[in-house]
Structures are given as structure tokens and as C-alpha cells.
Coordinates of C-alpha atoms and ligand atoms in Angstrom, one line a residue:
X8 CA 112.7 97.0 79.1
X9 CA 112.7 99.0 82.2
X10 CA 114.5 97.3 85.1
X11 CA 112.7 96.3 87.9
X12 CA 113.0 98.6 91.1
X13 CA 114.5 96.7 94.3
X14 CA 111.8 97.7 96.5
X15 CA 108.1 96.9 95.2
X16 CA 104.8 97.3 97.1
X17 CA 104.4 93.7 99.0
X18 CA 102.1 91.4 97.2
X19 CA 98.5 92.1 98.0
X20 CA 99.4 95.7 98.6
X21 CA 99.1 98.6 96.1
X22 CA 99.7 102.4 95.6
X23 CA 96.7 104.6 94.9
X24 CA 97.7 107.0 92.5
X25 CA 96.3 110.3 90.8
X26 CA 93.9 110.7 88.8
X27 CA 92.3 107.4 90.6
X28 CA 92.5 108.7 94.1
X29 CA 90.2 111.6 92.9
X30 CA 87.6 109.0 92.7
X31 CA 88.4 107.6 95.9
X32 CA 88.0 111.0 97.2
X33 CA 84.6 111.5 95.7
X34 CA 83.5 108.1 96.9
X35 CA 84.5 109.1 100.4
X36 CA 83.0 112.6 100.3
X37 CA 79.6 111.1 99.0
X38 CA 79.6 108.5 102.1
X39 CA 80.4 111.3 104.5
X40 CA 77.4 113.4 102.7
X41 CA 74.7 110.5 102.6
X42 CA 75.6 109.1 106.0
X43 CA 75.6 112.2 107.7
X44 CA 71.8 112.7 106.4
X45 CA 70.9 109.6 108.3
X46 CA 72.2 110.7 111.5
X47 CA 75.8 108.8 111.3
X48 CA 78.9 110.3 112.7
X49 CA 82.1 109.2 111.9
X50 CA 84.6 107.1 114.4
X51 CA 88.3 106.2 113.4
X52 CA 89.3 103.4 115.5
X53 CA 93.0 102.5 115.6
X54 CA 94.4 99.9 112.9
X55 CA 95.4 97.3 115.3
X56 CA 93.9 95.8 118.1
X57 CA 94.5 92.9 120.6
X58 CA 94.0 89.8 118.8
X59 CA 91.7 88.3 121.4
X60 CA 89.0 91.2 120.2
X61 CA 88.9 89.9 116.6
X62 CA 89.2 86.2 117.7
X63 CA 86.2 86.5 120.2
X64 CA 84.1 88.6 117.8
X65 CA 84.8 87.1 114.2
X66 CA 85.0 83.4 115.8
X67 CA 88.2 81.2 116.0
X68 CA 86.8 78.7 113.3
X69 CA 86.3 81.5 110.6
X70 CA 88.8 81.6 107.5
X71 CA 89.6 85.5 108.8
X72 CA 90.7 84.6 112.2
X73 CA 92.1 81.0 111.7
X74 CA 94.2 81.8 108.4
X75 CA 94.0 85.6 107.3
X76 CA 95.1 87.4 110.4
X77 CA 98.1 89.6 110.3
X78 CA 99.2 89.4 114.3
X79 CA 102.4 89.9 116.0
X80 CA 103.5 90.1 119.6
X81 CA 103.9 93.7 120.6
X82 CA 106.9 92.9 123.3
X83 CA 107.5 95.4 125.9
X84 CA 110.7 96.5 127.4
X85 CA 111.5 93.6 129.7
X86 CA 115.3 93.8 130.3
X87 CA 115.1 93.1 134.1
X88 CA 112.7 90.3 133.5
X89 CA 115.1 88.9 131.0
X90 CA 117.9 89.1 133.6
X91 CA 115.8 87.5 136.1
X92 CA 115.0 84.7 133.7
X93 CA 118.5 84.0 132.7
X94 CA 119.5 83.5 136.2
X95 CA 116.9 81.0 136.6
X96 CA 118.1 79.3 133.5
X97 CA 121.7 79.6 134.5
X98 CA 121.4 77.3 137.5
X99 CA 122.4 73.8 136.6
X100 CA 120.0 71.5 137.8
X101 CA 121.5 68.5 136.4
X102 CA 124.3 68.7 139.0
X103 CA 122.1 67.3 141.9
X104 CA 120.1 69.0 144.1
X105 CA 122.3 69.6 147.1
X106 CA 123.7 73.1 147.3
X107 CA 122.0 74.4 144.0
X108 CA 118.3 74.2 145.4
X109 CA 118.5 77.0 147.3
X110 CA 119.9 79.2 144.4
X111 CA 117.4 77.5 142.0
X112 CA 114.4 78.3 144.1
X113 CA 115.6 81.7 145.2
X114 CA 116.1 83.0 141.7
X115 CA 112.7 81.1 140.3
X116 CA 111.0 83.1 143.4
X117 CA 112.5 86.3 142.1
X118 CA 111.6 85.8 138.6
X119 CA 107.9 85.1 139.4
X120 CA 107.6 88.1 141.4
X121 CA 109.1 90.1 138.9
X122 CA 106.3 89.0 136.2
X123 CA 103.5 89.3 138.9
X124 CA 104.9 93.1 139.4
X125 CA 104.9 93.7 135.7
X126 CA 101.4 92.4 135.5
X127 CA 100.0 94.3 138.5
X128 CA 101.7 97.6 137.5
X129 CA 100.3 97.0 133.9
X130 CA 103.7 97.2 132.2
X131 CA 103.2 93.5 131.0
X132 CA 100.6 92.0 129.0
X133 CA 100.4 88.1 128.7
X134 CA 98.6 86.7 126.0
X135 CA 96.1 84.0 126.8
X136 CA 98.8 81.1 126.0
X137 CA 101.3 82.9 128.2
X138 CA 99.2 83.3 131.0
X139 CA 98.5 79.7 130.8
X140 CA 101.9 78.9 130.7
X141 CA 102.7 81.2 133.6
X142 CA 100.0 79.6 135.6
X143 CA 101.9 76.1 135.2
X144 CA 105.1 77.4 135.9
X145 CA 103.6 78.9 139.3
X146 CA 102.2 75.6 140.0
X147 CA 105.3 73.5 139.5
X148 CA 107.2 76.2 141.7
X149 CA 105.0 75.2 144.5
X150 CA 105.4 71.6 143.9
X151 CA 109.2 72.0 144.1
X152 CA 108.8 73.7 147.2
X153 CA 106.9 71.0 148.6
X154 CA 109.6 68.5 147.7
X155 CA 112.6 69.8 149.8
X156 CA 116.2 68.5 149.0
X157 CA 117.2 65.3 150.5
X158 CA 119.5 62.1 150.6
X159 CA 116.6 60.0 148.9
X160 CA 117.5 59.3 145.3
X161 CA 113.6 59.2 144.2
X162 CA 112.7 62.6 145.9
X163 CA 116.0 64.0 144.0
X164 CA 115.0 62.6 140.6
X165 CA 111.7 64.0 140.9
X166 CA 113.1 67.1 141.7
X167 CA 115.6 67.0 139.0
X168 CA 113.0 66.5 136.6
X169 CA 110.5 69.5 137.9
X170 CA 113.5 71.4 137.7
X171 CA 114.1 70.9 134.2
X172 CA 110.4 71.5 133.3
X173 CA 110.4 74.6 135.0
X174 CA 113.4 75.8 133.0
X175 CA 112.0 75.0 129.8
X176 CA 108.8 76.6 130.7
X177 CA 110.7 79.6 132.0
X178 CA 112.5 80.0 128.7
X179 CA 109.3 79.5 126.4
X180 CA 107.4 82.2 128.6
X181 CA 106.7 84.9 126.0
X182 CA 106.1 88.5 127.1
X183 CA 103.9 90.7 125.1
X184 CA 100.6 90.9 123.9
X185 CA 99.5 89.5 120.7
X186 CA 97.9 92.3 118.7
X187 CA 96.6 92.0 114.9
X188 CA 96.0 94.6 112.4
X189 CA 92.2 94.9 111.8
X190 CA 90.8 92.5 109.5
X191 CA 87.5 94.3 110.0
X192 CA 86.2 97.0 112.1
X193 CA 82.8 95.8 113.6
X194 CA 84.8 94.4 116.5
X195 CA 86.5 97.8 117.0
X196 CA 83.5 99.8 117.0
X197 CA 81.8 97.7 119.5
X198 CA 84.9 97.9 121.7
X199 CA 84.8 101.6 121.6
X200 CA 81.0 101.7 122.2
X201 CA 81.9 99.7 125.5
X202 CA 85.0 101.7 126.2
X203 CA 83.6 105.3 126.0
X204 CA 80.4 104.3 127.7
X205 CA 78.2 104.9 124.7
X206 CA 75.1 103.2 126.0
X207 CA 74.7 106.6 128.0
X208 CA 74.1 108.4 125.0
X209 CA 70.6 108.7 123.3
X210 CA 70.0 105.4 121.5
X211 CA 70.6 103.9 119.1
X212 CA 74.3 105.3 118.2
X213 CA 75.0 105.7 114.6
X214 CA 78.6 105.6 113.6
X215 CA 80.6 105.1 110.5
X216 CA 84.2 104.7 109.4
X217 CA 86.6 104.3 106.3
X218 CA 90.1 103.1 106.3
X219 CA 92.2 100.2 105.4
X220 CA 92.0 96.5 106.6
X221 CA 94.1 93.7 106.2
X222 CA 93.6 89.8 105.5
X223 CA 96.3 87.5 104.4
X224 CA 94.0 86.2 101.4
X225 CA 95.1 84.8 97.9
X226 CA 95.5 88.2 95.9
X227 CA 93.4 88.5 92.6
X228 CA 91.4 91.2 90.9
X229 CA 89.1 92.9 93.5
X230 CA 90.8 91.0 96.6
X231 CA 94.0 92.4 98.3
X232 CA 95.7 91.9 101.7
X233 CA 95.4 95.7 102.3
X234 CA 92.1 96.9 101.1
X235 CA 89.5 99.6 102.0
X236 CA 86.3 99.6 103.9
X237 CA 83.6 102.1 104.1
X238 CA 81.1 100.9 107.2
X239 CA 78.3 101.8 109.3
X240 CA 77.2 100.2 112.4
X241 CA 74.0 101.2 114.6
X242 CA 74.3 100.0 118.3
X243 CA 71.8 100.1 121.1
X244 CA 67.9 100.9 121.0
X245 CA 65.6 98.5 119.7
X246 CA 65.8 96.0 117.0
X247 CA 62.9 97.1 115.1
X248 CA 63.0 95.8 111.6
X249 CA 62.7 99.4 110.5
X250 CA 66.1 100.0 111.6
X251 CA 67.7 96.9 109.2
X252 CA 65.6 98.5 106.4
X253 CA 66.6 101.9 106.7
X254 CA 70.1 101.1 106.8
X255 CA 69.8 99.0 103.7
X256 CA 68.1 102.1 102.2
X257 CA 71.0 104.4 103.2
X258 CA 73.5 102.0 101.6
X259 CA 71.5 101.7 98.2
X260 CA 71.1 105.6 98.4
X261 CA 74.8 105.9 98.5
X262 CA 75.7 103.3 95.8
X263 CA 73.2 105.2 93.5
X264 CA 74.6 108.6 94.3
X265 CA 78.0 107.1 93.6
X266 CA 76.5 106.0 90.2
X267 CA 77.2 102.3 90.8
X268 CA 75.6 100.1 88.0
X269 CA 74.1 96.7 88.3
X270 CA 73.8 96.5 91.8
X271 CA 71.9 93.6 93.3
X272 CA 70.7 93.1 96.8
X273 CA 70.6 89.9 98.5
X274 CA 68.8 89.1 101.9
X275 CA 68.3 86.3 104.3
X276 CA 67.7 85.6 108.1
X277 CA 69.8 83.2 109.8
X278 CA 67.8 83.3 113.1
X279 CA 69.2 83.1 116.6
X280 CA 71.4 80.7 118.3
X281 CA 68.6 78.7 120.1
X282 CA 67.5 75.1 119.7
X283 CA 64.5 76.1 118.2
X284 CA 65.9 78.3 115.8
X285 CA 69.4 78.5 114.1
X286 CA 71.2 75.6 116.2
X287 CA 68.3 73.5 115.5
X288 CA 68.5 73.8 112.0
X289 CA 72.4 73.6 112.1
X290 CA 72.3 70.2 113.8
X291 CA 69.6 69.0 111.3
X292 CA 71.8 70.5 108.1
X293 CA 74.7 68.5 109.7
X294 CA 73.0 65.3 109.9
X295 CA 72.0 65.6 106.0
X296 CA 75.5 66.7 105.3
X297 CA 76.9 63.7 106.7
X298 CA 74.5 61.8 104.5
X299 CA 76.3 63.1 101.6
X300 CA 79.8 63.8 102.9
X301 CA 81.3 61.5 100.3
X302 CA 80.4 63.3 97.5
X303 CA 81.7 66.8 99.0
X304 CA 84.9 68.4 98.4
X305 CA 87.5 68.3 101.3
X306 CA 86.8 72.0 102.5
X307 CA 83.2 71.0 102.7
X308 CA 84.0 67.8 104.4
X309 CA 85.8 69.8 106.9
X310 CA 83.2 72.5 107.4
X311 CA 80.6 69.9 108.4
X312 CA 82.6 69.4 111.4
X313 CA 83.9 73.2 112.0
X314 CA 80.8 75.3 110.5
X315 CA 78.3 73.4 108.7
X316 CA 76.5 76.8 107.8
X317 CA 79.5 77.7 105.4
X318 CA 79.1 74.8 103.3
X319 CA 75.9 76.6 101.7
X320 CA 78.6 79.3 100.8
X321 CA 80.5 76.9 98.4
X322 CA 81.1 77.7 94.8
X323 CA 82.2 74.5 93.5
X324 CA 80.1 73.4 90.4
X325 CA 79.8 69.9 91.7
X326 CA 78.3 70.7 95.0
X327 CA 75.5 73.1 93.7
X328 CA 72.9 70.2 93.2
X329 CA 73.8 68.6 96.6
X330 CA 73.4 71.9 98.3
X331 CA 70.3 73.0 96.5
X332 CA 68.4 69.9 98.1
X333 CA 69.6 70.4 101.6
X334 CA 67.1 71.8 104.5
X335 CA 66.8 75.7 104.3
X336 CA 66.9 78.0 107.4
X337 CA 63.7 79.8 106.3
X338 CA 61.9 76.7 107.3
X339 CA 63.5 76.2 110.7
X340 CA 63.4 79.8 112.0
X341 CA 61.5 80.3 115.5
X342 CA 58.5 82.7 115.4
X343 CA 60.2 85.8 116.7
X344 CA 62.7 85.4 114.2
X345 CA 60.3 84.7 111.4
X346 CA 58.1 87.6 112.1
X347 CA 61.2 89.7 112.3
X348 CA 62.3 88.7 108.9
X349 CA 58.8 89.2 107.2
X350 CA 58.9 92.7 109.0
X351 CA 62.3 93.5 107.4
X352 CA 61.0 92.8 103.9
X353 CA 57.9 94.8 104.3
X354 CA 59.5 97.4 105.2
X355 CA 62.2 97.5 102.7
X356 CA 59.2 97.4 100.2
X357 CA 57.8 100.6 101.8
X358 CA 60.8 102.0 100.9
X359 CA 60.7 100.6 97.5
X360 CA 64.2 98.9 98.0
X361 CA 64.4 96.0 95.6
X362 CA 65.7 92.7 96.9
X363 CA 66.4 89.1 96.5
X364 CA 66.0 86.5 98.8
X365 CA 68.8 84.3 99.1
X366 CA 68.5 81.4 101.8
X367 CA 72.1 80.3 101.2
X368 CA 73.6 83.6 102.4
X369 CA 75.1 82.8 105.7
X370 CA 78.0 85.2 105.6
X371 CA 81.6 84.5 106.9
X372 CA 81.8 86.0 110.3
X373 CA 80.3 84.1 113.5
X374 CA 78.8 87.2 114.9
X375 CA 75.8 87.4 112.9
X376 CA 72.1 86.7 114.0
X377 CA 68.7 87.3 112.1
X378 CA 69.0 89.8 108.8
X379 CA 71.9 89.1 106.7
X380 CA 72.5 91.0 103.5
X381 CA 74.9 91.3 100.5
X382 CA 75.2 93.2 97.3
X383 CA 76.8 92.6 94.3
X384 CA 77.8 95.1 91.4
X385 CA 78.8 94.6 87.8
X386 CA 82.2 94.6 86.2
X387 CA 84.0 92.6 89.2
X388 CA 84.6 88.7 88.0
X389 CA 84.3 86.5 91.0
X390 CA 84.8 88.8 93.6
X391 CA 81.7 90.7 93.0
X392 CA 80.4 91.2 96.6
X393 CA 80.9 94.9 97.0
X394 CA 79.3 95.1 100.6
X395 CA 78.0 92.5 103.3
X396 CA 76.3 93.4 106.4
X397 CA 74.0 91.9 108.7
X398 CA 72.5 92.1 112.5
X399 CA 74.5 91.2 115.5
X400 CA 72.6 91.5 118.6
X401 CA 74.7 90.2 121.6
X402 CA 78.4 90.9 120.3
X403 CA 78.7 94.0 122.5
X404 CA 77.8 91.7 125.7
X405 CA 80.2 89.1 124.5
X406 CA 82.9 91.7 124.3
X407 CA 81.9 92.4 128.3
X408 CA 79.5 95.2 127.5
X409 CA 75.7 95.6 128.2
X410 CA 73.1 93.6 126.3
X411 CA 73.0 95.9 123.0
X412 CA 71.3 95.3 119.5
X413 CA 73.5 95.9 116.6
X414 CA 73.4 96.0 112.9
X415 CA 75.9 97.1 110.2
X416 CA 77.6 96.8 106.8
X417 CA 80.7 97.2 105.1
X418 CA 81.7 98.4 101.8
X419 CA 84.5 97.0 99.8
X420 CA 86.0 100.4 98.4
X421 CA 88.5 99.0 96.2
X422 CA 85.6 96.8 94.6
X423 CA 83.2 99.7 94.5
X424 CA 86.0 101.8 92.6
X425 CA 87.0 99.1 90.1
X426 CA 83.1 98.4 89.3
X427 CA 82.8 102.5 88.8
X428 CA 85.8 102.4 86.9
X429 CA 84.6 99.3 84.6
X430 CA 81.5 101.3 84.0
X431 CA 83.5 104.3 82.7
X432 CA 83.0 106.6 86.0
X433 CA 86.5 106.7 86.4
X434 CA 88.2 110.4 87.4
X435 CA 89.6 112.1 84.4
X436 CA 93.2 113.2 85.0
X437 CA 93.1 116.9 86.5
X438 CA 94.8 119.4 84.2
X439 CA 95.6 122.9 85.2
X440 CA 93.4 125.9 84.7
X441 CA 96.3 128.3 84.3
X442 CA 100.0 127.7 83.4
X443 CA 102.2 130.7 83.9
X444 CA 104.8 131.0 81.2
X445 CA 107.0 134.0 82.6
X446 CA 110.1 135.6 81.2
X447 CA 112.4 137.7 82.9
X448 CA 113.4 138.7 86.5
X449 CA 110.5 141.2 86.5
X450 CA 108.1 139.2 85.0
X451 CA 108.9 136.3 87.6
X452 CA 107.9 139.0 90.9
X453 CA 104.4 139.4 89.1
X454 CA 104.2 135.7 88.2
X455 CA 104.5 134.9 91.7
X456 CA 101.9 137.3 92.9
X457 CA 99.4 136.2 90.2
X458 CA 99.9 132.5 91.1
X459 CA 99.2 133.0 94.6
X460 CA 96.1 135.2 94.0
X461 CA 94.8 132.6 91.2
X462 CA 95.3 129.8 93.8
X463 CA 93.7 131.9 96.5
X464 CA 90.5 132.2 94.4
X465 CA 90.6 128.3 93.8
X466 CA 92.2 127.8 90.3
X467 CA 94.4 125.3 89.8
X468 CA 97.9 126.9 88.6
X469 CA 101.3 125.8 87.3
X470 CA 104.2 128.0 87.9
X471 CA 107.4 126.7 86.3
X472 CA 110.1 127.1 89.0
X473 CA 112.7 128.2 86.3
X474 CA 112.6 130.3 83.3
X475 CA 111.6 128.3 80.3
X476 CA 112.0 129.3 76.6
X477 CA 108.2 130.5 75.4
X478 CA 107.8 127.4 73.0
X479 CA 109.0 125.1 75.7
X480 CA 106.8 126.5 78.3
X481 CA 103.7 126.3 76.0
X482 CA 104.2 122.6 75.3
X483 CA 104.5 122.0 78.8
X484 CA 101.1 123.9 79.4
X485 CA 99.4 121.7 76.9
X486 CA 101.1 118.5 78.3
X487 CA 99.6 119.1 81.6
X488 CA 96.2 119.8 80.1
X489 CA 96.1 123.3 80.8
X490 CA 92.9 125.2 79.8
X491 CA 95.1 128.6 79.6
X492 CA 98.5 130.1 79.3
X493 CA 99.2 133.4 81.2
X494 CA 102.0 135.0 79.3
X495 CA 104.0 137.3 81.3
X496 CA 107.1 139.0 79.8
X497 CA 108.5 142.7 80.1
X498 CA 105.9 144.3 78.1
X499 CA 103.0 143.0 79.8
X500 CA 104.5 143.9 83.2
X501 CA 105.0 147.4 81.9
X502 CA 101.8 147.8 80.3
X503 CA 99.9 146.2 83.4
X504 CA 98.1 144.3 80.4
X505 CA 98.4 140.4 80.6
X506 CA 98.4 138.0 77.7
X507 CA 96.1 135.1 78.2
X508 CA 95.9 132.3 75.7
X509 CA 93.2 129.7 75.3
X510 CA 95.1 126.6 74.6
X511 CA 92.2 125.0 72.5
X512 CA 92.1 127.6 70.0
X513 CA 95.1 129.3 70.3
X514 CA 93.5 132.7 70.5
X515 CA 94.7 135.3 72.8
X516 CA 93.6 138.3 74.6
X517 CA 95.2 141.4 76.9
X518 CA 93.5 141.5 80.3
X519 CA 94.2 143.7 83.3
X520 CA 94.9 141.7 86.5
X521 CA 91.4 142.5 87.8
X522 CA 89.9 141.8 84.3
X523 CA 91.9 138.2 84.2
X524 CA 90.2 137.4 87.3
X525 CA 87.0 138.0 86.5
X526 CA 87.1 136.2 83.0
X527 CA 88.4 133.0 84.8
X528 CA 85.5 133.0 86.9
X529 CA 83.1 133.3 84.2
X530 CA 84.6 130.7 82.4
X531 CA 84.7 128.4 85.1
X532 CA 81.2 129.2 85.8
X533 CA 80.2 128.4 82.5
X534 CA 82.3 125.0 82.1
Ligands
HAM739 P1 83.0 91.1 105.0 O1 81.9 90.4 104.0 O2 84.2 90.0 105.4 O3 82.0 92.1 106.1 O4 83.6 92.5 104.1 C1 82.7 93.3 103.7 C2 83.4 93.6 102.3 O5 84.5 94.0 102.2 C3 83.2 92.6 101.2 O6 81.8 92.4 100.5 C4 84.1 93.1 100.2 O7 83.6 93.9 99.3 C5 85.3 93.7 101.0 N1 86.6 92.7 101.1 C6 86.6 91.9 102.2 N2 87.8 91.2 101.9 C7 88.4 91.8 101.0 C8 89.4 91.9 100.6 N3 90.7 90.8 100.8 N4 90.0 92.7 99.2 C9 88.8 93.6 98.8 N5 87.8 93.5 99.3 C10 87.6 93.0 100.5 C11 82.8 92.8 107.3 O8 83.9 93.1 107.1 C12 81.9 93.0 108.2 N6 82.6 93.9 109.3 C13 80.7 93.9 107.8 C14 79.7 94.4 108.8 C15 80.0 95.4 109.6 N7 78.8 93.5 109.3 C16 77.9 94.2 110.2 N8 78.7 95.5 110.2

């Protein structure tokens, strides 16, 4: 039994290897081609961003933000600050106020100004929590200044308490900004839209991206902690239903070009956040859920409080008949959202896109409004959503930009690849066109030249780095799945007539260098 190596890929992450990576490349190439025909350009945002960006966009109550993010403190170089902090901590306030107070206040003042200087010069980033802690610290400092040391025992006690509190706060104050490995890229694209003033470009701006995302989920088939998405976003311009429909048409075209089998498109509208639309519906839903609370599982019970819409997502068998009887959002949409939804469906029909309506499709991220959609594919088991998306008008504004319409999707590339492989659309191992079996010093020089010329002409060539016996070389050639073996020995070099062996049938022919190239070209064209 092979022994386990000391280092293994971390749970939920994996190596993508040949020949699978050829399929990954093919899929990504297809995305580039299809998306560019719809006017999309590629954006490559960073893989980590301030935690706050995701918390604000995706929503703090969502599973992604509350449980699944890989976040860490990006600590700056703060050695001066640490010294100032140590000085505050080293003054022992327990001995009493007299004599010590001046030093303590001085060191505290120094520490506070160092932090403020760091913030002003942008060398220091404080997380929201740290900002609030620092605010409290400064308030306590002001209180302390208003309480000069005296012979009065009460005052001294108060000072002592205040000083202890200040020392603890100072000690716990964390420097550095909390950053997060991106769990998705919509928030980054919106951030980039604002940062680069893209609202000044012709609208809408159409962008696509592909790359790794990170979520600390329980790994299983089709669910990883590092996974890959191919996504697209349309920002700015109107919210015309034709935009929603064209985006979905592009998506379905892409899947078709990839050869994905058994795709099913589900759509829904979740309206907009207003009392006469989604908010009103959620209140009604919540009230109905309260009535059946006892029959629901603990997850759903919790969600009644945190996010009642997510109860509709439940896959628990015993909850299904209960959920089916709940009020439906379609009956509570405002007139504009209702009209928009009807028009999206009409636009899809005009394009011949087949869809199914699913009133329970609410999506797991907070930024959605109106159109939501998901696509499932075959061969994926329980994790069969291969793509999710929807409209998110207002997200750019929420992140500090101008009011902007937005819609987009993200495809789970791992799942797309899995489904393609399950339906036999995987990539075959790539063999070699030509294996060069060379023998002798003189032949080696010719072999090097031949290898370079053949590779320049686009052929896949294997050149053994050391001389091999003829039989061994042919064995290697066939193990590597080579189509031809080019045999170069003293005779071939002397005559200028090279031997080309077709491995499938063992036939051999003699060819000049030029004739060989021509022959290989015609063979490639024919295959
Ligand atoms: P999402 O539904 O969270 O949406 O993810 C989109 C797709 O990514 C899913 O349908 C699934 O295929 C894949 N996916 C998600 N988590 C995992 C995982 N742990 N392992 C493997 N695949 C996974 C979003 O991310 C939105 N940003 C989509 C969007 C773009 N909405 C508007 N614009």
C-alpha cells in the first residue's frame, strides 16, 4: 500500500490535473468566445478584499458571511505603536494615583496620538470593531483628564477603575484591517465599477470573470472550500427586461456550446424591498411561519427570525408539505415588479429560452431583487445547481456609488466540469504526435533541430533527454500515446532520409525533412 505523504491538499481543496485541465481550459475558452459575442470584457479583481465589502453586499445574516468566510487580520508594521502601547501598560496604576498619574496620562496621550497619526497617514487601518474600541478608549481618556488626582479616596478609586479599564482596552485594541478571501465576485465587480468611475463609460458596462472563490462549507461531491466560478455582470443602464433575458440567453448558449446535458432553468421574481412588495410579503410569510413553527426543524425555526425567505429553500422532507401551503411571493408583488417579471418571461419566450417558474427560488445572498434564476444539470447529485444569478439594483449604491442597476450570474465551474465528465464529455489524455527515437551523437544534433522545427509547426513532440535503446524508445513512445516515432540514427543522418514509423500499424517510410513536415501536416488535417 502506498504510504501517505506528509503533506496533502487541505480538506475541501484539490489539485486540478491533466488531462482534466484540458477540459477546464476548453470551458474557459468557450466562455471567452461566447461572452465576447455579447459584448462582455474580462475583469480580474483581486482574490481578497476588505471583509466589510462582503459583509455589506452579501448580508451579515447569510450563511456565507456568518459562517463560511476565510477572514484574517492584515496586520500592518506597527512596532512604534507597540512600544507606545507597552509604555501605557507598564505604568502600574494599582499603586495609587499620586506620582504615577502624570506618566500614565502622558503615555496614554502619546499612544492615542500615534494611533491617530497612523490613521491620518493611512498607514493604519482599523476594523469597525477596532474603530469603536478606539472611540471608547479616547472617551475614557477624556474622562480621566476630567478627574485629576487628589487626596480624596473616592476620586482616587474612580481613577484607578478608569485606568484599569483603559489598560485593558489598550491591550485588546487590534491593529490591521480584516480582509477576506472572496466567497464570490459580484461585490468586487461593483467595488471596481465605483472605484474606476465606470459610470462614465457607455452604459451598461458588461464584465465577466473567472477564478477561485473560497467558502468554508462542508466538503462533498460538487462542493469545495476552494471552488471556481465563471461569472458575468451587467452594470448601469436601464433595468429593461430584455437585459435579464439576453443575459440568460447567453448563459444557455454557453452551456449548449460546452455540451452540458439535462440543463433546467428555473426563474422567479422576489420583488423589491418595499412595504407594498417583498417586505409586505416577508411579514405575511413570517406570521404564517410562526403558526407552524413547532412543526419545523431548528434551522428553519431560527430562520423565521433571521431571514424568513430562506425557509423556502429548505430541502427537509417533512417540511415540504408545510412550505407548499405558505403564501407565495408572486401574489404579493407590487405592480411594477409584476409587470417586470411578466416582461422577462415574454422576452425569454421571444428568444426561445425554455424555463420553469419556481416560486421558492429566493437565493442565499441578500443583494437580490426582482429576477432570480438558477440552472441545474444532470449527474451532480444533491449539489446540482450549476449556476445562480439575479438582479441586484441598488448594490452599487449600497457600496457608496451612484444609483445603478445590476444583474449577473455565476457558474460553478467545478460542477460544470463534473457534469460534462459524467456524461462522457471529459478530455482524453493528450498523446504526442511524434516521439523522436535518436541514437548516437550525430543523430542527437539532428534530433534537436527536428524537435524544434516540429514544435514550431505546432506538433506535440517528445524528445528523450538521454539515448535509449531502440526497443525501449518505441515502448516509451507507445506508452505516451504517440502517433508516430521518428527514428534518427547514423544512416538517416548520412542519407538525409528519415524513418517515420506509424505506431498504430507498425508501417515505416523514409522521408526527407521537408517531405516529413508536409506528410505530418496532411495527416493532421485529415484527423
Ligand atoms: P451562488 O449561488 O452563491 O451565487 O454561487 C453560484 C454558483 O457557484 C452555484 O450555483 C454553484 O454552482 C457554485 N458554488 C457555490 N458554492 C460552491 C462550493 N462550495 N463548491 C462548488 N461550487 C460552488 C453567487 O456567487 C453570486 N455571486 C452569483 C451572481 C453573480 N449573482 C449576480 N451576479
